[in-house]
Short mmCIF file of C-alpha atoms in Angstrom, two decimals:
data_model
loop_
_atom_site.label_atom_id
_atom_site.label_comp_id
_atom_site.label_asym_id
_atom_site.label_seq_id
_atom_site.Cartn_x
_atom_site.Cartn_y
_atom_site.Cartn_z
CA UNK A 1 -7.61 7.08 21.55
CA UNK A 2 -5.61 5.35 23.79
CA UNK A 3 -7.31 1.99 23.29
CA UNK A 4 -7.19 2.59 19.47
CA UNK A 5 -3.37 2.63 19.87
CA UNK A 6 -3.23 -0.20 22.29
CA UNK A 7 -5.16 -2.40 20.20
CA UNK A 8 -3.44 -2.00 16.38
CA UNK A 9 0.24 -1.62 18.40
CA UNK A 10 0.71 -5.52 17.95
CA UNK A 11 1.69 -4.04 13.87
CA UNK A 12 4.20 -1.79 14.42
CA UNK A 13 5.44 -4.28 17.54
CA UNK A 14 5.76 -7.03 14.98
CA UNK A 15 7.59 -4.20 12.02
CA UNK A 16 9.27 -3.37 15.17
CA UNK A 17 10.64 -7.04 15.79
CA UNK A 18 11.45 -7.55 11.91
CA UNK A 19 13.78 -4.32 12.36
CA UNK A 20 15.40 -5.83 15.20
CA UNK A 21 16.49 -9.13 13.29
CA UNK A 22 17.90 -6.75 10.80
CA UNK A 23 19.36 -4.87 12.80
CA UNK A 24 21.12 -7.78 14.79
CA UNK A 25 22.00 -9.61 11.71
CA UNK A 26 19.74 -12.58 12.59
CA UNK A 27 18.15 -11.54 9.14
CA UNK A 28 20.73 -9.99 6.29
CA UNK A 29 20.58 -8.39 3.02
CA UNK A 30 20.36 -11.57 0.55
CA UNK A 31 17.58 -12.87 3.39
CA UNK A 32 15.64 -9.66 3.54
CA UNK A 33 15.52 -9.51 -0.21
CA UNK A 34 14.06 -13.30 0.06
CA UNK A 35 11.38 -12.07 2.07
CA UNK A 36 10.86 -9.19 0.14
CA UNK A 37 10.12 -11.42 -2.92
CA UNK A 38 8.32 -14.20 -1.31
CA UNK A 39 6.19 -11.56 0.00
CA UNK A 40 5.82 -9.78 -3.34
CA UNK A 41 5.50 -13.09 -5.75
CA UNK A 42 3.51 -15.26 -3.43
CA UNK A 43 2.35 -14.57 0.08
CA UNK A 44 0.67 -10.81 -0.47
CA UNK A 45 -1.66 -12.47 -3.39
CA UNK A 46 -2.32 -15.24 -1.93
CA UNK A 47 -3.78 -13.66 0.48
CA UNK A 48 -5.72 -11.00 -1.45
CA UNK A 49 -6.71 -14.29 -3.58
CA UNK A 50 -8.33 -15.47 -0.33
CA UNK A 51 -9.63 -12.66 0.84
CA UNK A 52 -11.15 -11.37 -2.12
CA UNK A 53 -12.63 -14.94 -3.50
CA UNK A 54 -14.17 -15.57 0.24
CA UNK A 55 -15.53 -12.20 1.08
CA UNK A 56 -19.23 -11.74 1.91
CA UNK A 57 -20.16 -8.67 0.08
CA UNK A 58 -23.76 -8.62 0.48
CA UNK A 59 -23.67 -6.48 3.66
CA UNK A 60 -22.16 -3.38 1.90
CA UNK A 61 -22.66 -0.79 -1.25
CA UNK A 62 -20.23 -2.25 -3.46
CA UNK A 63 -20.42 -0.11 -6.07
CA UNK A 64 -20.64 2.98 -3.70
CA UNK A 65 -17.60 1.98 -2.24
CA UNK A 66 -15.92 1.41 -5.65
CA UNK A 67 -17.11 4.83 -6.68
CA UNK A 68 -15.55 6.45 -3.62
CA UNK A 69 -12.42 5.14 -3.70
CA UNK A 70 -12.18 5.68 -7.54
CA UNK A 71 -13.35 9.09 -7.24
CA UNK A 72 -10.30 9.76 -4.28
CA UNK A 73 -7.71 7.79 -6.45
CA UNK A 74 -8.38 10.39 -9.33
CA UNK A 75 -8.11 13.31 -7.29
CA UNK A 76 -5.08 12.48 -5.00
CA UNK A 77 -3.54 11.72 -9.01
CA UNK A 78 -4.85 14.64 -10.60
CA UNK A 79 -3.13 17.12 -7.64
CA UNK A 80 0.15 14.96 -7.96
CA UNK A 81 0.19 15.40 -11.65
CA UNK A 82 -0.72 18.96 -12.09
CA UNK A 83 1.29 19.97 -9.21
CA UNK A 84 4.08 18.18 -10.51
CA UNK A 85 6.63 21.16 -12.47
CA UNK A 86 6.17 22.99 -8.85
CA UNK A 87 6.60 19.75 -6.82
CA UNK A 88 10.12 18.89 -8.70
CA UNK A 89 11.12 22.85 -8.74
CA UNK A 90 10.59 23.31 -5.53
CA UNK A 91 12.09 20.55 -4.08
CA UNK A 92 14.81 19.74 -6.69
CA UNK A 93 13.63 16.45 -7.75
CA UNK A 94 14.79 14.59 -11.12
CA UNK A 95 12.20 12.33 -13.09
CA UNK A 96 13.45 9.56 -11.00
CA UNK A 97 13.04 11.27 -7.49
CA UNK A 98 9.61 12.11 -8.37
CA UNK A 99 8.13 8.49 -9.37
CA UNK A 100 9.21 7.31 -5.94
CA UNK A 101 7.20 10.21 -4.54
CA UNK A 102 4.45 9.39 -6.70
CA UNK A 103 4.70 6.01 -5.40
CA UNK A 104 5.09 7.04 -2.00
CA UNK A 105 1.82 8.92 -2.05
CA UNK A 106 -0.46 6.88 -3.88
CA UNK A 107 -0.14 2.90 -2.89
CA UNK A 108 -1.01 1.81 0.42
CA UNK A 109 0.17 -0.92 2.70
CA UNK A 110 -2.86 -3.36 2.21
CA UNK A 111 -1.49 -5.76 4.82
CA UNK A 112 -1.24 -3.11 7.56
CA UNK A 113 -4.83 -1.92 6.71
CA UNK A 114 -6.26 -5.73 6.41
CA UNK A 115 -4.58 -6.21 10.11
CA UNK A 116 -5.63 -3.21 11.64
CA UNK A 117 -9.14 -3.32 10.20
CA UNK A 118 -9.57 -6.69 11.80
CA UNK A 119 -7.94 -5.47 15.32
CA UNK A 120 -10.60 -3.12 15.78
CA UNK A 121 -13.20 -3.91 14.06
CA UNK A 122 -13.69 -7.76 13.50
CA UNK A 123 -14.11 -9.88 10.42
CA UNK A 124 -16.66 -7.33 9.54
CA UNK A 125 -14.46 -5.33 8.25
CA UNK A 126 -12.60 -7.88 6.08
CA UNK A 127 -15.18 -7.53 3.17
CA UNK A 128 -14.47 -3.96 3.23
CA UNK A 129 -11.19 -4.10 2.90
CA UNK A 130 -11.29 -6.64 0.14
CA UNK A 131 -12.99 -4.44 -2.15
CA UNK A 132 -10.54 -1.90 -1.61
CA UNK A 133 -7.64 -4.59 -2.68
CA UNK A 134 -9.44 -5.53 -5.30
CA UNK A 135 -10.64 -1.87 -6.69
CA UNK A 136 -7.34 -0.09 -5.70
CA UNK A 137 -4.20 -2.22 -5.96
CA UNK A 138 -4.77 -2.71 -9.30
CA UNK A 139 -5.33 0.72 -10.45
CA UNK A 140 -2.66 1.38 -8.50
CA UNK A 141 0.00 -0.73 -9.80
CA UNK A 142 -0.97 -0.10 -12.99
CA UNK A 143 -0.38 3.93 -12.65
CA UNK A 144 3.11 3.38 -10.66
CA UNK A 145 4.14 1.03 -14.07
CA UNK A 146 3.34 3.65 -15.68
CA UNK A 147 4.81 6.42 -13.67
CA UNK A 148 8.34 4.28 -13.35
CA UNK A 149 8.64 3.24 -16.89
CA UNK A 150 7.72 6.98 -17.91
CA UNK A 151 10.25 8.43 -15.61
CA UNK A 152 12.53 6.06 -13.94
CA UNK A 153 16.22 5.76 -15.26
CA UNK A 154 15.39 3.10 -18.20
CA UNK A 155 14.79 4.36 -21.86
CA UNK A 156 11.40 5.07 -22.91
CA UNK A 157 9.51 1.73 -23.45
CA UNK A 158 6.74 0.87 -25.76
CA UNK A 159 3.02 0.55 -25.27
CA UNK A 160 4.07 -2.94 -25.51
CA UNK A 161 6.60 -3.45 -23.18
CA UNK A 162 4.01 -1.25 -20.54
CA UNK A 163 1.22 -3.90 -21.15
CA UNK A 164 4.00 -6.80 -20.55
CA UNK A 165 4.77 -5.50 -16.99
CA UNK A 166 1.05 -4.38 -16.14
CA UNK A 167 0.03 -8.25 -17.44
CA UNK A 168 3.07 -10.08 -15.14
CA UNK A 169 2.15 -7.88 -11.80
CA UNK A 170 1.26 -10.41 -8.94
CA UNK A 171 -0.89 -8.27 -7.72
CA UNK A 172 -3.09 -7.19 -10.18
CA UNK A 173 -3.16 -11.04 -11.02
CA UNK A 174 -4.31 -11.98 -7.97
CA UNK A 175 -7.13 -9.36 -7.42
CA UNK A 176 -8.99 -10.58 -10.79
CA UNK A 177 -8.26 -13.99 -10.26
CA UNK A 178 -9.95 -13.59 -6.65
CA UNK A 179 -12.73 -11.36 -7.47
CA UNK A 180 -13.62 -13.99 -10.86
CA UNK A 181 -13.97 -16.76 -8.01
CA UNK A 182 -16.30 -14.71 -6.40
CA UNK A 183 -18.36 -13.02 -9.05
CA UNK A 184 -18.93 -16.66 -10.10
CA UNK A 185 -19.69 -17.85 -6.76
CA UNK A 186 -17.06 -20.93 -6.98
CA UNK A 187 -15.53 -19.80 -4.54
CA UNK A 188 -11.73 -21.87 -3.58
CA UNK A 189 -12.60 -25.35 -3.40
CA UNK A 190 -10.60 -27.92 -1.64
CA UNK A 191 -7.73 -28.27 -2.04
CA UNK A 192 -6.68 -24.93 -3.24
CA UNK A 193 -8.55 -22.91 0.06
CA UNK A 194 -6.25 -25.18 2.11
CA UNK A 195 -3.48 -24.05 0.59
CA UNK A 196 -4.24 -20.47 0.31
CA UNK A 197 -5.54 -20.16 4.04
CA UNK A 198 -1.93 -21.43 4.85
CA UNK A 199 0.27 -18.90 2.83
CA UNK A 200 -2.61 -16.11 4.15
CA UNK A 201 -2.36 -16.88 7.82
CA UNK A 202 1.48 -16.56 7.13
CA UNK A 203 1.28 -13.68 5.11
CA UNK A 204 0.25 -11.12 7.70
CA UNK A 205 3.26 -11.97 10.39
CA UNK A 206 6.05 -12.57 7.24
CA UNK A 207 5.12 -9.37 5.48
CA UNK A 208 5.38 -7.14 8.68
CA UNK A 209 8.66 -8.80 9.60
CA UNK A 210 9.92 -8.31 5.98
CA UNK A 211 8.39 -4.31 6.19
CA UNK A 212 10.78 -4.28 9.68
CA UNK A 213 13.54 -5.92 7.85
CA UNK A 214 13.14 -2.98 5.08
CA UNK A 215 13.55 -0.49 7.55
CA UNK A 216 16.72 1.92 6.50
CA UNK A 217 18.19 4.75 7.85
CA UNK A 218 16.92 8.11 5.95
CA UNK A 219 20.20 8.59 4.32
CA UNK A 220 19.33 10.90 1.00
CA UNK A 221 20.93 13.92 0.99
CA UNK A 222 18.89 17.04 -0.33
CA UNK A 223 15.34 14.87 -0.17
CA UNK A 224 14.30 15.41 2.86
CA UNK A 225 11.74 17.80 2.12
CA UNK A 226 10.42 14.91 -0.74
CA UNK A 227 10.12 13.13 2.23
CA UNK A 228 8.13 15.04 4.21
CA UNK A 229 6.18 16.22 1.61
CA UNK A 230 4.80 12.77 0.86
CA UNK A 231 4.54 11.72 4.36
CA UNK A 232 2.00 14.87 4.91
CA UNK A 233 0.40 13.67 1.87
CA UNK A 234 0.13 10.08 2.85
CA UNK A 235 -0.82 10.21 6.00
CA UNK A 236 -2.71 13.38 6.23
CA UNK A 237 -3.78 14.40 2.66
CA UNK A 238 -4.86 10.76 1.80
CA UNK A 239 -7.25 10.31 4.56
CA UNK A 240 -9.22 13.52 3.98
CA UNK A 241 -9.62 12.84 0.75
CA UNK A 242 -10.99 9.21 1.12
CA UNK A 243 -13.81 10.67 3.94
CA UNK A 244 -14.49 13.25 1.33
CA UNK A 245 -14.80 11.16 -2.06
CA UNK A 246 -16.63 8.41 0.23
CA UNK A 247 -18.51 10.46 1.94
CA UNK A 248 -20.18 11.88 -1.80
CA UNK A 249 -20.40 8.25 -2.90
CA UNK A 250 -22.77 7.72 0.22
CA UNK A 251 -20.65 5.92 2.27
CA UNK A 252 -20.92 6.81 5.86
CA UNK A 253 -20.75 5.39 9.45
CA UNK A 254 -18.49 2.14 10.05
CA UNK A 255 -18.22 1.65 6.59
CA UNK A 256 -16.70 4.37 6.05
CA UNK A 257 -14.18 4.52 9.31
CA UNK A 258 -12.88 1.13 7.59
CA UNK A 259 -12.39 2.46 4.15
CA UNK A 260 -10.79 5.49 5.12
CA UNK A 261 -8.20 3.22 6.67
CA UNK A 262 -7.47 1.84 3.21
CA UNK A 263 -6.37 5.67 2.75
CA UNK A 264 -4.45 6.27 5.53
CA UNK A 265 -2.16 3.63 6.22
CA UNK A 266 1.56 4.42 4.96
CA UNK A 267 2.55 3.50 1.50
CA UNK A 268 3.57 -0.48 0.26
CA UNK A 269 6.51 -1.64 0.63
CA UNK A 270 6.28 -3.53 -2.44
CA UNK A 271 6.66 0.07 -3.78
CA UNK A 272 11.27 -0.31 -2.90
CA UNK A 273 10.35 -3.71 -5.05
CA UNK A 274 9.14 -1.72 -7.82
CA UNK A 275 11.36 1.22 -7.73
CA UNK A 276 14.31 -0.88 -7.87
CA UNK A 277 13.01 -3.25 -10.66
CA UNK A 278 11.55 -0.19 -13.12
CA UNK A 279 14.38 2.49 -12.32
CA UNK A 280 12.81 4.66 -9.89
CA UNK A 281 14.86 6.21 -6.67
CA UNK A 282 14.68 3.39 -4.90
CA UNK A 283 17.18 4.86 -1.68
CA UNK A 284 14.68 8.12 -1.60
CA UNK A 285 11.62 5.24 -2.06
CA UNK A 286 13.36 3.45 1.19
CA UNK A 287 13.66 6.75 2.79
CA UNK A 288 9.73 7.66 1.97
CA UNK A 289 8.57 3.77 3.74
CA UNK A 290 10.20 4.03 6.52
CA UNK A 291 9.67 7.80 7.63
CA UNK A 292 5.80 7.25 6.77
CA UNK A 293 5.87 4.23 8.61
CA UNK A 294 7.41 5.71 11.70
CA UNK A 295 4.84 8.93 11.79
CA UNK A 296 1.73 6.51 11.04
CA UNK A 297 2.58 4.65 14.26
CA UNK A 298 1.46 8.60 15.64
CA UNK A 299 -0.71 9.09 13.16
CA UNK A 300 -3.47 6.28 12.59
CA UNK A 301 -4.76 6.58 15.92
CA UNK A 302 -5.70 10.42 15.71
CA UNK A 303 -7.46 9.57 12.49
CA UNK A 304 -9.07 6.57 13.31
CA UNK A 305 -10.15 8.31 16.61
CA UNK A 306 -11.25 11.18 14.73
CA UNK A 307 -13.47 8.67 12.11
CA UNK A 308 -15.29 7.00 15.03
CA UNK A 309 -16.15 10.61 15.84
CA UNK A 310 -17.68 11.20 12.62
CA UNK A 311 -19.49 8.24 12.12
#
């Protein structure tokens, strides 16, 4: 376990480094938002362009993998939702409050898992990861719309005005635009692979340092137990369900150690971007990314140790 941690420490050395610039002003507020959005608009799908359009998928169950992380996103949803009166009771949560914990425990920080993947387990596992991009993020960012719009601090919007943000999401954009270019086998031709290479090999190091720079103080008053409760549910929760939803899909063995990653890295930090933008809790939603980024420094190695056990 202690190589595990050795070997993905480089990512929370380099979130580490981007906290540090904050922190000593040699990055401030106006720059850290830069980042945030560069990262957000233009670096983050690029690279999921890239990754997606390039990957070799022949080597893996594509549609069992699909299935299993389909199958986990629906149950990790269903619990939030139906637990959701008891969640807000019991730890005094508005509408607001509770779409950042949503957030908090449902997206995932598809940068950390795309670097971490590769750390330990080669370009092998970049196809792997790729298909959970492009199956998840957009699923994803289409529920946390949803979530925001239906109960951030804005007045109830249209069907309309829904489809409008789902449609302008960089994300989403970028995972259909990159898995077109590979269903179709054109693949990125010259010169647009040049040019997405270079914003992907800079996305990894810029998006860390910008997750660093995000880094605040747990300052919400009264929300501490949101906070823990969607750390556990992160970081522990998340992870046993992906092994158990990909594990009935038939995925097993490497595979499988690699997609359970996808589940058990913290939450995006896109997901401040989107709380602030849609009227969600966005201090709480800064309080959720940096305590679940914090514990997964602990708590990645005892699952990933734990999946190479299992496999």
């Amino acid at each position: 376990m202690l190589q595990i941690a050795g070997t993905i420490a480089p990512v929370f050395l380099v979130i580490v480094i981007g906290y540090l610039l904050y922190r000593f002003r040699f990055i401030d507020e106006p720059i850290a938002s830069a980042l945030e959005h560069v990262t957000y608009y233009l670096l983050f799908p690029a690279l999921i362009i890239r990754t997606v359009a390039t990957a070799d998928f022949s080597g893996i169950s594509v549609l069992g993998l699909v299935a299993g992380f389909w199958m986990a996103l629906a149950v990790a949803a269903s619990v939030l939702l139906l637990l959701r009166p008891a969640i807000k009771r019991v730890l005094t949560l508005d509408d607001p409050a509770f779409s950042s914990l949503f957030q908090g425990s449902m997206r995932w920080h598809g940068f950390m898992a795309l670097a971490m993947a590769t750390a330990l387990f080669g370009t092998d596992a970049v196809p792997i990861v790729a298909v959970g991009l492009a199956s998840l993020i957009p699923l994803l960012n289409i529920i946390s719309v949803w979530a925001l719009i239906k109960w951030g601090e804005r007045p109830e919007a249209s069907p309309e005005s829904i489809g409008r943000q789902i449609a302008r999401n960089p994300f989403i954009i970028a995972c259909g635009l990159g898995a077109l270019l590979n269903v179709t086998g054109l693949g990125l031709p010259e010169p647009a692979a040049g040019t997405l290479k270079l914003l992907g090999d800079a996305a990894l190091g810029v998006t860390l340092i910008a997750t660093g720079a995000g880094l605040r103080p747990i300052t919400t008053t009264g929300e501490t137990g949101a906070i823990l409760f969607c750390s556990l549910y992160r970081l522990v929760l998340m992870p046993l369900i992906f092994f158990a939803a990909l594990t009935l899909a038939g995925i097993t063995g490497h595979v499988r150690t690699v997609a359970v990653l996808c589940g058990a890295v913290p939450t995006a930090a896109s997901a401040y971007v989107l709380a602030r933008k849609l009227g969600g809790n966005a201090p709480l939603m800064a309080g959720m990314i940096t305590a679940q980024t914090l514990l997964a420094a602990v708590t990645l190695p005892v699952v990933i140790y734990l999946l190479t056990l299992a496999e």
